[in-house]
CSV table of C-alpha atoms in Angstrom, one decimal:
chain,number,residue,atom,x,y,z
C,294,UNK,CA,13.0,-7.2,-20.1
C,295,UNK,CA,14.9,-10.2,-18.9
C,296,UNK,CA,17.9,-10.6,-16.5
C,297,UNK,CA,19.4,-14.1,-16.3
C,298,UNK,CA,20.4,-15.2,-12.8
C,299,UNK,CA,24.0,-16.1,-12.2
C,300,UNK,CA,24.4,-19.9,-12.1
C,301,UNK,CA,24.5,-21.3,-8.5
C,302,UNK,CA,24.6,-25.0,-8.1
C,303,UNK,CA,23.3,-25.4,-11.7
C,304,UNK,CA,20.5,-22.9,-11.2
C,305,UNK,CA,19.3,-21.3,-14.4
C,306,UNK,CA,16.1,-19.6,-13.4
C,307,UNK,CA,16.0,-15.9,-14.3
C,308,UNK,CA,16.0,-13.0,-11.8
C,309,UNK,CA,13.6,-11.3,-14.2
C,310,UNK,CA,11.8,-12.8,-17.1
C,311,UNK,CA,9.7,-11.1,-19.7
C,312,UNK,CA,8.8,-8.1,-17.5
C,313,UNK,CA,6.5,-5.6,-19.2
C,314,UNK,CA,5.4,-2.5,-17.2
C,315,UNK,CA,5.2,1.3,-17.4
C,316,UNK,CA,5.6,4.0,-14.7
C,317,UNK,CA,4.2,7.4,-15.3
C,318,UNK,CA,5.5,10.8,-14.2
C,319,UNK,CA,4.4,11.7,-10.7
C,320,UNK,CA,3.1,8.2,-10.0
C,321,UNK,CA,3.4,6.2,-6.8
C,322,UNK,CA,4.1,2.6,-7.4
C,323,UNK,CA,4.2,0.0,-4.6
C,324,UNK,CA,6.4,-2.9,-5.5
C,325,UNK,CA,6.0,-6.1,-3.4
C,326,UNK,CA,7.0,-9.7,-3.5
C,327,UNK,CA,8.7,-12.5,-1.6
C,328,UNK,CA,12.5,-12.4,-1.2
C,329,UNK,CA,14.0,-13.5,-4.4
C,330,UNK,CA,11.0,-12.6,-6.5
C,331,UNK,CA,12.9,-10.1,-8.5
C,332,UNK,CA,11.4,-6.9,-7.0
C,333,UNK,CA,14.8,-5.4,-6.1
C,334,UNK,CA,16.2,-6.2,-9.6
C,335,UNK,CA,13.2,-4.4,-11.1
C,336,UNK,CA,13.6,-1.5,-8.6
C,337,UNK,CA,17.3,-1.1,-9.6
C,338,UNK,CA,16.4,-1.0,-13.3
C,339,UNK,CA,13.7,1.6,-12.7
C,340,UNK,CA,16.3,3.7,-10.8
C,341,UNK,CA,18.7,3.5,-13.8
C,342,UNK,CA,21.3,1.4,-12.1
C,343,UNK,CA,23.3,-0.9,-14.3
C,344,UNK,CA,22.7,-4.7,-14.0
C,345,UNK,CA,24.7,-7.1,-16.0
C,346,UNK,CA,22.9,-9.3,-18.5
C,347,UNK,CA,19.8,-7.1,-19.1
C,348,UNK,CA,18.1,-8.1,-22.4
C,349,UNK,CA,15.2,-6.3,-24.1
C,350,UNK,CA,13.9,-2.7,-24.3
C,351,UNK,CA,14.6,-0.4,-21.4
C,352,UNK,CA,13.5,3.2,-21.7
C,353,UNK,CA,13.5,5.5,-18.7
C,354,UNK,CA,11.6,8.3,-20.4
C,355,UNK,CA,10.7,11.1,-18.0
C,356,UNK,CA,13.3,9.9,-15.5
C,357,UNK,CA,16.1,11.0,-17.7
C,358,UNK,CA,19.5,9.5,-18.6
C,359,UNK,CA,21.1,9.8,-15.2
C,360,UNK,CA,20.5,7.3,-12.3
C,361,UNK,CA,17.8,8.3,-9.9
C,362,UNK,CA,18.2,8.3,-6.1
C,363,UNK,CA,18.0,4.8,-4.7
C,364,UNK,CA,17.6,4.3,-1.0
C,365,UNK,CA,18.5,0.8,0.3
C,366,UNK,CA,17.9,-1.1,3.5
C,367,UNK,CA,21.5,-0.6,4.6
C,368,UNK,CA,22.4,3.1,4.8
C,369,UNK,CA,26.2,2.5,5.2
C,370,UNK,CA,26.4,1.3,1.6
C,371,UNK,CA,25.2,4.7,0.3
C,372,UNK,CA,26.7,7.3,2.6
C,373,UNK,CA,29.7,9.2,1.1
C,374,UNK,CA,30.4,12.1,3.5
C,375,UNK,CA,31.2,11.9,7.2
C,376,UNK,CA,28.2,13.6,8.8
C,377,UNK,CA,24.5,14.2,8.0
C,378,UNK,CA,25.1,17.8,7.2
C,379,UNK,CA,28.0,17.0,4.8
C,380,UNK,CA,26.0,14.3,3.2
C,381,UNK,CA,23.1,16.6,2.4
C,382,UNK,CA,25.4,19.3,1.1
C,383,UNK,CA,27.1,16.8,-1.1
C,384,UNK,CA,23.7,15.9,-2.6
C,385,UNK,CA,22.9,19.6,-3.2
C,386,UNK,CA,26.2,20.1,-4.9
C,387,UNK,CA,25.6,17.1,-7.1
C,388,UNK,CA,22.2,18.8,-8.0
C,389,UNK,CA,24.1,21.8,-9.2
C,390,UNK,CA,22.8,24.4,-6.7
C,391,UNK,CA,24.9,27.6,-6.3
C,392,UNK,CA,26.8,27.8,-3.0
C,393,UNK,CA,24.6,30.6,-1.6
C,394,UNK,CA,21.6,28.3,-1.8
C,395,UNK,CA,23.2,25.1,-0.5
C,396,UNK,CA,23.6,26.5,3.0
C,397,UNK,CA,19.9,27.5,3.3
C,398,UNK,CA,18.5,24.4,1.7
C,399,UNK,CA,20.7,22.0,3.8
C,400,UNK,CA,19.5,23.7,7.0
C,401,UNK,CA,15.9,23.4,5.9
C,402,UNK,CA,16.2,19.7,5.1
C,403,UNK,CA,18.0,19.0,8.4
C,404,UNK,CA,15.1,20.8,10.2
C,405,UNK,CA,12.4,19.0,8.2
C,406,UNK,CA,13.9,15.6,8.9
C,407,UNK,CA,14.7,16.1,12.6
C,408,UNK,CA,18.4,15.7,12.0
C,409,UNK,CA,19.4,19.2,13.1
C,410,UNK,CA,20.6,18.1,16.6
C,411,UNK,CA,22.9,15.4,15.2
C,412,UNK,CA,23.9,17.1,11.9
C,413,UNK,CA,27.6,17.2,12.7
C,414,UNK,CA,28.0,13.8,14.4
C,415,UNK,CA,30.0,11.2,12.5
C,416,UNK,CA,28.3,8.0,11.4
C,417,UNK,CA,29.8,5.9,14.2
C,418,UNK,CA,28.0,8.0,16.8
C,419,UNK,CA,24.6,7.6,15.1
C,420,UNK,CA,22.1,4.7,15.3
C,421,UNK,CA,21.1,2.7,12.2
C,422,UNK,CA,17.8,4.6,12.1
C,423,UNK,CA,19.5,8.0,12.2
C,424,UNK,CA,22.0,7.0,9.4
C,425,UNK,CA,19.0,5.8,7.3
C,426,UNK,CA,17.2,9.1,7.8
C,427,UNK,CA,20.4,10.9,6.7
C,428,UNK,CA,20.5,8.8,3.6
C,429,UNK,CA,16.8,9.5,2.9
C,430,UNK,CA,17.3,13.3,3.5
C,431,UNK,CA,20.2,13.4,1.1
C,432,UNK,CA,18.3,11.4,-1.6
C,433,UNK,CA,15.3,13.7,-1.2
C,434,UNK,CA,17.5,16.8,-1.6
C,435,UNK,CA,18.4,15.9,-5.2
C,436,UNK,CA,14.8,16.7,-6.4
C,437,UNK,CA,14.9,14.3,-9.4
C,438,UNK,CA,11.8,13.2,-11.3
C,439,UNK,CA,12.0,9.7,-9.8
C,440,UNK,CA,13.2,8.2,-6.5
C,441,UNK,CA,13.3,4.6,-5.4
C,442,UNK,CA,12.9,3.4,-1.8
C,443,UNK,CA,13.9,-0.3,-1.6
C,444,UNK,CA,12.6,-1.5,1.7
C,445,UNK,CA,14.1,1.7,3.1
C,446,UNK,CA,12.1,1.4,6.4
C,447,UNK,CA,12.4,-2.3,7.1
C,448,UNK,CA,15.0,-1.8,9.8
C,449,UNK,CA,13.6,1.3,11.4
C,450,UNK,CA,11.4,1.9,14.5
C,451,UNK,CA,7.9,3.1,14.0
C,452,UNK,CA,8.7,6.8,14.5
C,453,UNK,CA,11.6,6.7,12.0
C,454,UNK,CA,9.5,4.7,9.6
C,455,UNK,CA,6.8,7.4,9.7
C,456,UNK,CA,9.4,10.0,9.1
C,457,UNK,CA,10.8,8.4,6.0
C,458,UNK,CA,7.2,7.7,4.7
C,459,UNK,CA,6.4,11.4,5.2
C,460,UNK,CA,9.4,12.5,3.2
C,461,UNK,CA,8.4,10.2,0.4
C,462,UNK,CA,4.9,11.5,0.5
C,463,UNK,CA,6.0,15.1,0.3
C,464,UNK,CA,8.2,14.4,-2.7
C,465,UNK,CA,5.2,12.7,-4.3
C,466,UNK,CA,3.0,15.7,-3.7
C,467,UNK,CA,5.6,17.8,-5.4
C,468,UNK,CA,5.4,15.7,-8.5
C,469,UNK,CA,8.2,13.2,-8.0
C,470,UNK,CA,7.4,9.6,-9.1
C,471,UNK,CA,8.0,7.2,-6.1
C,472,UNK,CA,8.8,3.5,-6.3
C,473,UNK,CA,8.1,2.1,-2.9
C,474,UNK,CA,9.4,-1.4,-2.4
C,475,UNK,CA,7.9,-2.9,0.7
C,476,UNK,CA,7.1,-6.1,2.6
C,477,UNK,CA,4.7,-4.2,4.8
C,478,UNK,CA,1.4,-4.9,3.1
C,479,UNK,CA,-0.5,-2.8,5.7
C,480,UNK,CA,1.0,0.2,3.9
C,481,UNK,CA,-1.0,-0.5,0.7
C,482,UNK,CA,-4.0,1.7,0.2
C,483,UNK,CA,-7.1,0.5,-1.7
C,484,UNK,CA,-6.6,2.9,-4.5
C,485,UNK,CA,-2.8,2.6,-4.7
C,486,UNK,CA,-1.1,1.0,-7.6
C,487,UNK,CA,0.5,-2.3,-6.6
C,488,UNK,CA,2.9,-4.4,-8.7
C,489,UNK,CA,3.6,-7.8,-7.3
C,490,UNK,CA,6.6,-9.9,-8.4
C,491,UNK,CA,6.8,-13.7,-8.3
C,492,UNK,CA,9.5,-15.9,-9.8
C,493,UNK,CA,10.9,-13.0,-11.7
C,494,UNK,CA,7.6,-12.0,-13.4
C,495,UNK,CA,4.9,-9.5,-12.8
C,496,UNK,CA,2.2,-11.5,-11.1
C,497,UNK,CA,-0.1,-8.6,-10.4
C,498,UNK,CA,-0.5,-5.0,-11.5
C,499,UNK,CA,-3.6,-3.2,-10.2
C,500,UNK,CA,-5.1,-1.6,-7.2
C,501,UNK,CA,-4.2,-2.3,-3.6
C,502,UNK,CA,-7.8,-3.2,-2.8
C,503,UNK,CA,-8.0,-5.9,-5.5
C,504,UNK,CA,-4.6,-7.2,-4.5
C,505,UNK,CA,-5.6,-7.7,-0.9
C,506,UNK,CA,-9.3,-8.6,-1.4
C,507,UNK,CA,-9.8,-10.0,-4.9
C,508,UNK,CA,-10.9,-9.0,-8.3
C,509,UNK,CA,-14.5,-8.1,-7.2
C,510,UNK,CA,-13.4,-5.4,-4.7
C,511,UNK,CA,-14.8,-2.9,-3.9
C,512,UNK,CA,-18.1,-4.3,-5.2
C,513,UNK,CA,-17.8,-7.3,-3.0
C,514,UNK,CA,-15.5,-10.2,-2.0
C,515,UNK,CA,-15.6,-13.8,-3.2
C,516,UNK,CA,-14.5,-17.1,-1.8
C,517,UNK,CA,-11.3,-17.3,-3.9
C,518,UNK,CA,-8.0,-16.4,-2.5
C,519,UNK,CA,-6.9,-12.9,-3.4
C,520,UNK,CA,-3.8,-12.2,-5.6
C,521,UNK,CA,-1.8,-11.4,-2.5
C,522,UNK,CA,-2.0,-15.1,-1.4
C,523,UNK,CA,-1.4,-16.3,-4.9
C,524,UNK,CA,1.9,-14.5,-4.8
C,525,UNK,CA,2.9,-16.3,-1.6
C,526,UNK,CA,2.4,-13.2,0.6
C,527,UNK,CA,0.4,-13.2,3.8
C,528,UNK,CA,-2.5,-10.8,4.3
C,529,UNK,CA,-2.0,-8.3,7.2
C,530,UNK,CA,-4.2,-9.2,10.2
C,531,UNK,CA,-6.7,-6.4,9.7
C,532,UNK,CA,-7.0,-7.2,5.9
C,533,UNK,CA,-7.6,-10.9,6.7
C,534,UNK,CA,-10.2,-9.9,9.3
C,535,UNK,CA,-12.0,-7.6,6.8
C,536,UNK,CA,-12.0,-10.3,4.2
C,537,UNK,CA,-13.5,-12.9,6.6
C,538,UNK,CA,-16.1,-10.4,7.9
C,539,UNK,CA,-16.9,-9.5,4.3
C,540,UNK,CA,-17.4,-13.1,3.2
C,541,UNK,CA,-19.7,-13.6,6.2
C,542,UNK,CA,-21.8,-10.6,5.3
C,543,UNK,CA,-21.0,-8.8,8.5
C,544,UNK,CA,-18.8,-6.0,7.0
C,545,UNK,CA,-19.6,-4.4,3.7
C,546,UNK,CA,-16.8,-3.1,1.4
C,547,UNK,CA,-15.1,-0.7,0.9
C,548,UNK,CA,-13.2,-1.7,4.0
C,549,UNK,CA,-11.2,0.8,6.2
C,550,UNK,CA,-7.6,1.2,5.3
C,551,UNK,CA,-5.3,-1.1,7.2
C,552,UNK,CA,-3.5,1.7,9.1
C,553,UNK,CA,-6.7,3.8,9.9
C,554,UNK,CA,-7.2,2.8,13.6
C,555,UNK,CA,-10.2,5.2,14.1
C,556,UNK,CA,-12.1,3.9,11.1
C,557,UNK,CA,-11.4,0.3,12.1
C,558,UNK,CA,-12.7,1.0,15.7
C,559,UNK,CA,-15.9,2.4,14.3
C,560,UNK,CA,-16.3,-0.5,11.8
C,561,UNK,CA,-15.9,-3.1,14.6
C,562,UNK,CA,-18.4,-1.3,16.8
C,563,UNK,CA,-20.9,-1.5,14.0
C,564,UNK,CA,-20.1,-5.2,13.5
C,565,UNK,CA,-20.6,-5.9,17.3
C,566,UNK,CA,-23.8,-4.0,17.3
C,567,UNK,CA,-25.4,-6.2,14.7
């Protein structure tokens, strides 16, 4: 598919150009890339949101004909009700639940997301992180086959970020396909599917391990720069450390996951002991 970019100062480069990819039911897809790479345009298309100028074949298959929940960076652009409780009930009504189930499910979601104590406060009394959690809670309540998180945790503190990620993971375990758009490469697992965008095209589609460490991973690491760098993205510190130690023969792959502090502590103890 191709989406031409609106002309700005004579610019004619496309937002998306000749993108070919598939997403399966129940799959978790990490979508990464620099700002302006086209990742948000692709995420919007996957969610079924209309974008002017789309050319080519576009089939949403298992996701159905209606748009999927799409959680953005800025919660205020996607909140329709006046409080978290009303927002979640609105989503459940849209889902078509009978009134007798809406009350019980809304209370369960508020409890699960930690929003119970602020459920009836208006948005102006809540922080940006609390409003974002409410948006995520309402999106998760719809129980659709696909949900898209477009850098939904980029403006959150670590506790709120973990909460949103936990909600996404629970949906995924229940069979929902998740598109997770992120700039936080430390979130990428070695076995996770990663699609990287660059200049409107898919520059990489493969495992997180190969994206961070190169085509030979996990058998080994070479001297060439990994696809992550080729896309203009910077390796997280621990991934760069692992790559350098692997090239020096001091740490054998597979490397610990970037967010596994205990595994990294043990790996570094082994390196120091040699």
